[in-house]
Coordinates of C-alpha atoms in Angstrom, one line a residue:
M2 CA 39.2 -10.6 -18.1
R3 CA 42.1 -11.9 -15.7
A4 CA 41.8 -14.9 -13.7
Q5 CA 42.1 -12.7 -10.6
D6 CA 39.6 -10.2 -11.7
R7 CA 37.0 -13.2 -12.6
R8 CA 37.6 -14.8 -9.0
L9 CA 37.0 -11.3 -7.4
L10 CA 33.6 -10.9 -9.5
G11 CA 32.7 -14.5 -8.6
A12 CA 33.2 -13.8 -4.8
A13 CA 31.1 -10.5 -5.0
A14 CA 28.4 -12.2 -6.8
S15 CA 28.3 -15.0 -4.1
S16 CA 28.2 -12.5 -1.4
V17 CA 25.6 -10.5 -2.8
W18 CA 23.2 -13.6 -3.1
L19 CA 24.0 -15.2 0.2
S20 CA 23.4 -11.7 1.7
L21 CA 19.8 -11.6 -0.4
A22 CA 19.2 -15.2 0.8
A23 CA 19.9 -14.0 4.6
L24 CA 17.5 -11.3 4.1
Y25 CA 14.9 -13.4 3.1
L26 CA 15.5 -16.1 5.9
W27 CA 15.5 -13.1 8.6
C28 CA 11.9 -12.4 7.6
P29 CA 9.4 -13.7 10.3
V30 CA 6.9 -16.4 10.1
H31 CA 3.8 -15.5 10.8
R32 CA 0.3 -17.1 11.8
F33 CA -2.4 -15.6 9.9
P34 CA -6.0 -15.2 11.2
P35 CA -8.5 -17.4 9.1
A36 CA -10.8 -15.8 6.7
R37 CA -14.0 -15.3 8.8
P38 CA -17.0 -13.3 7.6
F39 CA -18.4 -10.5 9.6
A40 CA -21.2 -11.6 11.8
G41 CA -23.8 -10.2 14.1
R42 CA -27.3 -8.9 14.6
R43 CA -26.5 -5.0 14.0
W44 CA -24.6 -3.0 11.3
Y45 CA -21.5 -0.9 11.6
N46 CA -22.3 2.6 9.6
P47 CA -19.2 4.2 8.9
Y48 CA -21.2 7.3 8.0
G49 CA -23.2 7.1 11.3
S50 CA -21.8 10.1 12.8
V51 CA -21.6 12.2 9.6
T52 CA -24.3 15.0 9.5
P53 CA -25.4 17.8 7.1
A54 CA -23.0 20.2 8.9
T55 CA -19.9 17.9 8.7
P56 CA -17.4 19.1 6.0
W57 CA -16.3 17.1 3.3
Q58 CA -12.5 17.4 2.3
K59 CA -11.3 16.4 -1.2
V60 CA -8.0 14.7 -1.0
N61 CA -5.3 13.1 -3.2
L62 CA -2.9 10.7 -1.4
H63 CA -1.0 9.8 -4.1
A64 CA 1.1 12.0 -6.1
H65 CA 4.9 12.4 -7.0
A66 CA 7.2 15.1 -7.6
R67 CA 10.6 15.1 -8.7
A68 CA 13.0 13.2 -6.5
W69 CA 16.1 11.5 -6.5
S70 CA 17.6 13.2 -9.2
G71 CA 14.6 12.1 -11.6
L72 CA 15.3 8.5 -11.0
T73 CA 11.6 8.1 -9.9
N74 CA 10.3 9.9 -13.0
G75 CA 8.2 12.5 -10.9
R76 CA 7.9 16.0 -12.5
G77 CA 7.6 19.5 -10.7
S78 CA 8.2 20.4 -7.2
A79 CA 6.2 19.5 -4.4
D80 CA 4.9 23.2 -4.5
D81 CA 4.0 22.5 -8.3
V82 CA 2.0 19.5 -7.2
L83 CA 0.0 21.2 -4.6
R84 CA -0.5 24.3 -7.0
S85 CA -2.2 22.1 -9.7
Y86 CA -4.5 20.2 -7.1
R87 CA -5.6 23.4 -5.4
A88 CA -6.4 24.8 -8.7
M89 CA -8.8 21.9 -9.1
G90 CA -10.4 22.5 -5.6
Y91 CA -8.6 20.0 -3.7
D92 CA -8.2 20.6 0.1
A93 CA -5.1 18.5 0.7
A94 CA -3.0 16.8 -1.7
P95 CA 0.3 15.7 0.0
V96 CA 3.1 14.4 -2.3
S97 CA 4.1 10.8 -1.7
N98 CA 7.5 10.3 -3.3
Y99 CA 9.3 7.0 -3.1
Q100 CA 11.1 6.1 0.3
A101 CA 10.9 10.1 1.1
I102 CA 8.9 12.4 3.3
T103 CA 8.3 15.5 1.2
R104 CA 6.5 18.8 2.5
A105 CA 5.5 21.9 0.3
S106 CA 7.0 24.8 1.3
G107 CA 4.2 26.8 2.8
S108 CA 3.0 23.5 4.9
D109 CA 3.4 23.3 8.7
S110 CA 4.0 20.5 11.2
T111 CA 0.1 19.6 11.2
A112 CA -0.2 19.0 7.7
L113 CA -0.9 15.7 6.3
T114 CA 2.3 13.8 4.7
V115 CA 2.5 10.5 3.0
Y116 CA 5.3 8.6 1.2
E117 CA 5.4 5.3 -1.0
Q118 CA 7.1 2.5 0.6
G119 CA 8.8 -0.1 -1.7
Y120 CA 11.1 -0.9 -4.4
N121 CA 10.7 -4.2 -5.5
L122 CA 10.4 -6.0 -8.8
R123 CA 6.4 -7.1 -8.3
K124 CA 5.4 -3.3 -7.4
V125 CA 4.0 -4.4 -4.0
H126 CA 3.8 -1.0 -2.4
F127 CA 2.3 0.7 0.5
L128 CA 1.4 4.1 1.3
A129 CA 2.9 5.2 4.7
V130 CA 0.3 8.1 5.9
G131 CA 1.4 10.3 8.6
P132 CA 5.0 8.8 8.9
R133 CA 7.5 9.9 11.6
R134 CA 10.2 8.2 9.7
V135 CA 10.8 6.2 6.5
D136 CA 11.4 2.4 6.6
W137 CA 13.7 1.3 4.3
L138 CA 13.1 -2.7 4.5
D139 CA 12.2 -4.3 1.5
Y140 CA 12.4 -7.4 -0.3
P141 CA 13.6 -6.8 -3.8
L142 CA 12.7 -10.0 -5.6
L143 CA 9.8 -12.3 -5.0
Q144 CA 7.6 -11.9 -1.9
G145 CA 5.2 -14.1 -0.1
R146 CA 2.9 -12.8 2.4
D147 CA 5.2 -13.2 5.4
E148 CA 7.3 -10.6 3.7
E149 CA 4.2 -8.6 2.8
Q150 CA 3.0 -8.7 6.1
H151 CA 6.4 -8.1 7.9
R152 CA 6.7 -4.8 5.7
I153 CA 3.0 -3.7 6.8
D154 CA 4.2 -4.2 10.5
R155 CA 7.1 -2.2 10.1
I156 CA 5.3 0.7 8.5
R157 CA 2.5 0.6 11.1
A158 CA 5.3 1.2 13.6
S159 CA 6.6 4.4 12.2
A160 CA 3.3 5.8 10.7
A161 CA -0.4 6.4 11.6
L162 CA -1.9 4.4 8.7
V163 CA -1.0 1.7 6.0
I164 CA -2.7 1.8 2.7
I165 CA -2.3 -0.7 0.2
A166 CA -1.3 1.0 -3.1
H167 CA -2.5 -0.4 -6.6
P168 CA -2.9 -4.0 -5.2
R169 CA -3.2 -5.6 -9.0
L170 CA -0.4 -4.0 -10.8
R171 CA 1.9 -6.4 -12.0
N172 CA -0.4 -9.3 -10.3
G173 CA 1.2 -7.8 -7.0
L174 CA -1.1 -9.3 -4.6
P175 CA -2.7 -12.3 -5.4
D176 CA -6.3 -13.3 -3.6
A177 CA -4.6 -15.6 -1.2
D178 CA -2.3 -12.8 0.3
L179 CA -5.4 -10.5 0.5
R180 CA -7.2 -12.7 2.6
A181 CA -4.5 -13.3 4.9
L182 CA -2.9 -10.1 5.5
T183 CA -3.8 -7.9 8.6
G184 CA -2.9 -4.3 9.8
Y185 CA -3.7 -2.0 7.0
T186 CA -6.1 0.3 7.0
A187 CA -7.3 1.0 3.1
I188 CA -6.8 -0.3 -0.1
E189 CA -6.4 1.8 -3.3
I190 CA -9.0 0.7 -5.7
G191 CA -8.8 3.4 -8.3
S192 CA -5.5 5.3 -9.7
Y193 CA -3.9 6.1 -12.9
A194 CA -2.0 2.8 -12.6
S195 CA -4.8 0.4 -12.0
K196 CA -8.5 -0.1 -10.8
D197 CA -8.8 -2.7 -8.2
E198 CA -12.4 -2.8 -6.9
D199 CA -12.4 -6.7 -7.0
A200 CA -9.2 -6.6 -4.6
W201 CA -11.2 -4.8 -2.0
N202 CA -14.2 -7.5 -2.3
V203 CA -11.8 -10.0 -1.6
A204 CA -10.4 -8.4 1.6
L205 CA -13.9 -8.0 2.7
D206 CA -15.3 -11.3 2.2
A207 CA -12.3 -12.4 4.4
G208 CA -13.8 -10.4 7.2
R209 CA -11.0 -7.6 6.9
P210 CA -12.5 -4.3 7.8
V211 CA -10.6 -2.4 5.3
W212 CA -11.7 0.9 3.4
A213 CA -11.2 2.0 -0.1
V214 CA -9.7 5.0 -1.4
A215 CA -8.8 6.7 -5.0
N216 CA -5.6 8.5 -5.8
D217 CA -4.2 9.7 -9.0
D218 CA -0.7 8.1 -8.6
T219 CA 0.3 10.8 -11.0
H220 CA 4.0 11.6 -11.9
S221 CA 3.2 14.9 -13.5
A222 CA 0.5 16.6 -11.9
D223 CA 0.1 19.3 -14.8
E224 CA -0.6 16.7 -17.2
P225 CA -4.8 16.6 -17.7
N226 CA -5.0 12.9 -17.9
E227 CA -2.7 12.2 -15.3
A228 CA -4.5 14.5 -12.5
G229 CA -7.9 14.8 -11.1
E230 CA -9.2 11.6 -12.3
Y231 CA -9.5 9.9 -8.8
W232 CA -9.6 11.0 -5.3
S233 CA -11.3 10.6 -1.9
M234 CA -13.7 12.5 -0.1
I235 CA -13.0 12.4 3.7
A236 CA -15.7 13.8 6.2
A237 CA -13.1 15.6 8.7
P238 CA -13.7 18.9 10.3
A239 CA -10.5 20.3 9.2
V240 CA -7.3 19.2 6.9
D241 CA -4.6 18.9 9.4
A242 CA -3.3 15.4 9.6
T243 CA -5.0 14.2 12.7
S244 CA -8.2 15.0 11.5
L245 CA -7.9 13.2 8.1
Q246 CA -6.4 10.3 9.5
G247 CA -9.1 9.8 12.3
A248 CA -11.7 10.2 9.7
L249 CA -10.2 7.5 7.3
A250 CA -9.4 5.2 10.2
T251 CA -13.2 4.8 11.0
G252 CA -14.3 4.8 7.3
R253 CA -15.8 8.3 7.2
A254 CA -14.7 8.6 3.2
Y255 CA -15.6 7.5 -0.1
A256 CA -13.7 7.0 -3.5
V257 CA -14.4 9.1 -6.4
F258 CA -13.4 8.6 -10.1
G259 CA -14.4 11.8 -11.8
H260 CA -12.6 13.9 -14.6
A261 CA -10.5 17.0 -14.3
G262 CA -11.2 17.2 -10.4
S263 CA -15.0 17.5 -11.1
A264 CA -17.9 15.0 -10.2
D265 CA -21.5 15.6 -10.8
I266 CA -22.7 13.7 -7.8
A267 CA -22.1 13.8 -4.2
L268 CA -23.0 11.7 -1.0
R269 CA -25.6 13.4 1.3
S270 CA -26.2 10.6 3.7
L271 CA -26.2 7.1 4.1
S272 CA -28.3 5.5 7.2
V273 CA -29.3 1.9 8.4
S274 CA -32.4 1.3 10.6
G275 CA -32.7 -2.3 11.5
D276 CA -31.8 -4.1 8.2
T277 CA -33.1 -1.3 6.0
L278 CA -30.3 0.9 4.1
S279 CA -31.4 4.3 3.0
V280 CA -29.0 6.2 0.9
A281 CA -29.3 9.9 -0.5
F282 CA -27.0 12.0 -3.3
A283 CA -26.8 15.5 -4.3
G284 CA -26.6 16.4 -8.2
A285 CA -27.2 14.3 -11.4
P286 CA -29.6 11.3 -11.1
A287 CA -27.4 8.1 -11.1
D288 CA -27.5 4.3 -11.3
L289 CA -27.3 3.2 -7.7
G290 CA -26.1 -0.3 -6.8
L291 CA -26.0 -2.3 -4.0
V292 CA -23.0 -4.7 -3.8
G293 CA -22.6 -7.6 -1.7
P294 CA -20.2 -10.4 -1.1
K295 CA -17.9 -11.6 -4.1
G296 CA -19.2 -8.2 -5.8
R297 CA -22.5 -9.4 -6.5
L298 CA -25.2 -6.8 -7.4
L299 CA -27.9 -7.3 -4.8
G300 CA -30.1 -4.5 -5.7
E301 CA -30.2 -1.6 -8.3
E302 CA -32.1 1.8 -8.9
K303 CA -31.6 3.5 -12.3
G304 CA -31.9 7.2 -12.8
R305 CA -32.2 8.1 -8.9
R306 CA -30.6 10.4 -6.3
E307 CA -32.0 8.2 -3.4
A308 CA -32.4 4.8 -2.9
R309 CA -33.8 2.2 -0.1
W310 CA -33.0 -1.4 0.3
V311 CA -33.8 -4.3 2.6
L312 CA -30.2 -5.9 3.4
P313 CA -30.2 -9.8 3.3
C314 CA -29.9 -11.5 6.4
D315 CA -27.1 -13.5 5.3
A316 CA -25.1 -10.9 4.0
P317 CA -22.0 -10.0 6.2
W318 CA -21.4 -6.6 4.4
V319 CA -22.8 -4.4 1.6
R320 CA -21.8 -1.5 0.1
V321 CA -23.1 1.2 -2.5
V322 CA -22.0 2.4 -5.6
A323 CA -23.2 5.5 -7.8
R324 CA -22.7 5.9 -11.3
T325 CA -23.3 8.7 -13.9
A326 CA -22.0 9.4 -17.4
T327 CA -19.1 11.1 -16.0
T328 CA -18.6 10.0 -12.0
Q329 CA -18.5 6.8 -10.0
L330 CA -18.6 6.9 -6.2
F331 CA -17.7 3.9 -3.9
L332 CA -19.1 4.0 -0.7
Q333 CA -17.5 2.2 2.2
P334 CA -19.4 -0.8 3.3
V335 CA -21.7 -1.3 6.2
L336 CA -20.1 -4.2 8.2
R337 CA -22.2 -6.7 10.5
S338 CA -21.0 -6.6 14.2
E339 CA -22.6 -7.8 17.5
D340 CA -23.1 -4.5 19.1
G341 CA -22.9 -2.2 16.1
A342 CA -19.4 -1.2 16.8
L343 CA -16.5 -1.4 14.1
P344 CA -15.6 -4.9 14.1
R345 CA -12.3 -5.9 15.9
R346 CA -9.5 -6.0 13.6
V347 CA -7.5 -9.3 13.4
E348 CA -3.9 -9.4 13.7
A349 CA -1.3 -11.7 12.1
S350 CA 1.2 -12.7 14.8
V351 CA 4.7 -14.2 14.8
A352 CA 5.4 -17.9 14.9
W353 CA 8.8 -17.6 17.0
A354 CA 9.8 -21.3 16.9
P355 CA 10.1 -21.3 12.7
T356 CA 11.4 -17.6 13.0
F357 CA 14.2 -18.5 15.2
V358 CA 15.1 -21.3 12.9
R359 CA 15.1 -19.2 9.9
R360 CA 17.3 -16.6 11.5
V361 CA 19.7 -18.9 12.8
M362 CA 20.3 -20.2 9.0
A363 CA 20.2 -16.6 8.1
L364 CA 23.5 -15.8 10.3
V365 CA 25.2 -18.9 9.3
L366 CA 24.7 -17.7 5.7
V367 CA 26.0 -14.2 6.7
F368 CA 28.7 -16.0 8.2
I369 CA 29.6 -18.0 5.1
A370 CA 29.7 -14.8 2.8
V371 CA 32.0 -13.1 5.3
L372 CA 34.2 -16.0 5.5
S373 CA 34.3 -16.3 1.7
W374 CA 35.2 -12.9 1.1
V375 CA 37.8 -12.8 3.7
S376 CA 39.3 -16.1 2.3
H377 CA 39.4 -14.4 -1.1
D378 CA 41.1 -11.4 0.2
A379 CA 43.6 -13.4 2.0
G380 CA 44.0 -15.6 -1.0
S381 CA 44.7 -12.5 -3.2
L382 CA 47.2 -11.2 -0.8
T383 CA 49.1 -14.3 -0.7
S384 CA 49.2 -14.5 -4.5
S385 CA 50.6 -10.9 -5.0
E386 CA 53.1 -11.7 -2.3
T387 CA 54.4 -14.6 -4.1
I388 CA 54.4 -12.6 -7.2
R389 CA 56.6 -10.0 -5.6
R390 CA 58.9 -12.4 -4.0
R391 CA 59.5 -14.3 -7.1
P392 CA 63.1 -14.1 -8.2
K393 CA 63.6 -11.9 -11.5
L394 CA 65.5 -13.4 -14.4
T395 CA 68.7 -11.5 -15.1
L396 CA 71.1 -11.7 -18.3
Q397 CA 73.4 -13.0 -16.3
D398 CA 71.3 -15.9 -14.8
A399 CA 70.3 -16.9 -18.6
A400 CA 74.0 -17.0 -19.4

């Protein structure tokens, strides 16, 4: 490699690294609300408005079709994906390709759309539900909670809901980040990529009112082991985007781990009267568990379709899990609040003084990168001009 080529490569590498450093420095510094358990004399029950007449919609929010010329490993078209899920009795199964809003050919403007946001090494990805546009910002190398929160806030500005996808894949989100992050609606506790019930417990213990969803995260919807294993049941009057998003935002849903799109049990009702929780299921008898803070089992009923528990007075949240030989249902938690309403969602805020300092540093790095590149180009031009002007030796000169 010639010296000039080496210098060019070195200048390019320096510019890339300086630009990456500037990108990270441009990220806002956040003040995160402290972890604070839910508190109050009453309970928010996400199923309180669900009646026997309320329709339940079977939904998968995370599936990939072929995109980006096959770079992302999805197979089939959006129509193929929807056809596979319709054959298993799903009511909605939007394609969630990376960084692309994709619609099946027969869908209209009211249909639910989703895309998967993120292309970083740690696989810290989010599902943007009901997006108006694609947000391209990511931090491709390591990420801290400031970078994660920045991405969540940007996605919220351009989508109806944000869901954390496969939080434990590649150890993407540690417990400390789950206790701090705000602004997302739900967390994916089951998928083809990972199972993350414990991550949900961490967020609930921190007083974050977030719900659970389950999705296949399939890249090949026609493969039996990649589709129909994880889904969400959403209590909504219709399958349009507005209905599904509204129901999910308030927790009128539950996560299902099944097989081939089938479950042998379904929720009938969940009610709270005073401090007594009653739950009833249709279908096969199941082992019913009452789960509380830190994932502790607070009560259990074996081989039942119904259960009733008196809720501990010191429990900030509890949730019900139902298990049969082939199916697991994870119901949303009931949360303590003072008035029985959904607890207020706390928000991280931007710390403007340290953010300003970091952004000034970012601009300085960009300036250095541009100056370095311009100086290299000027040096290259000078060197080339010198070569062109150098006198040539002739035979006469040599003589």
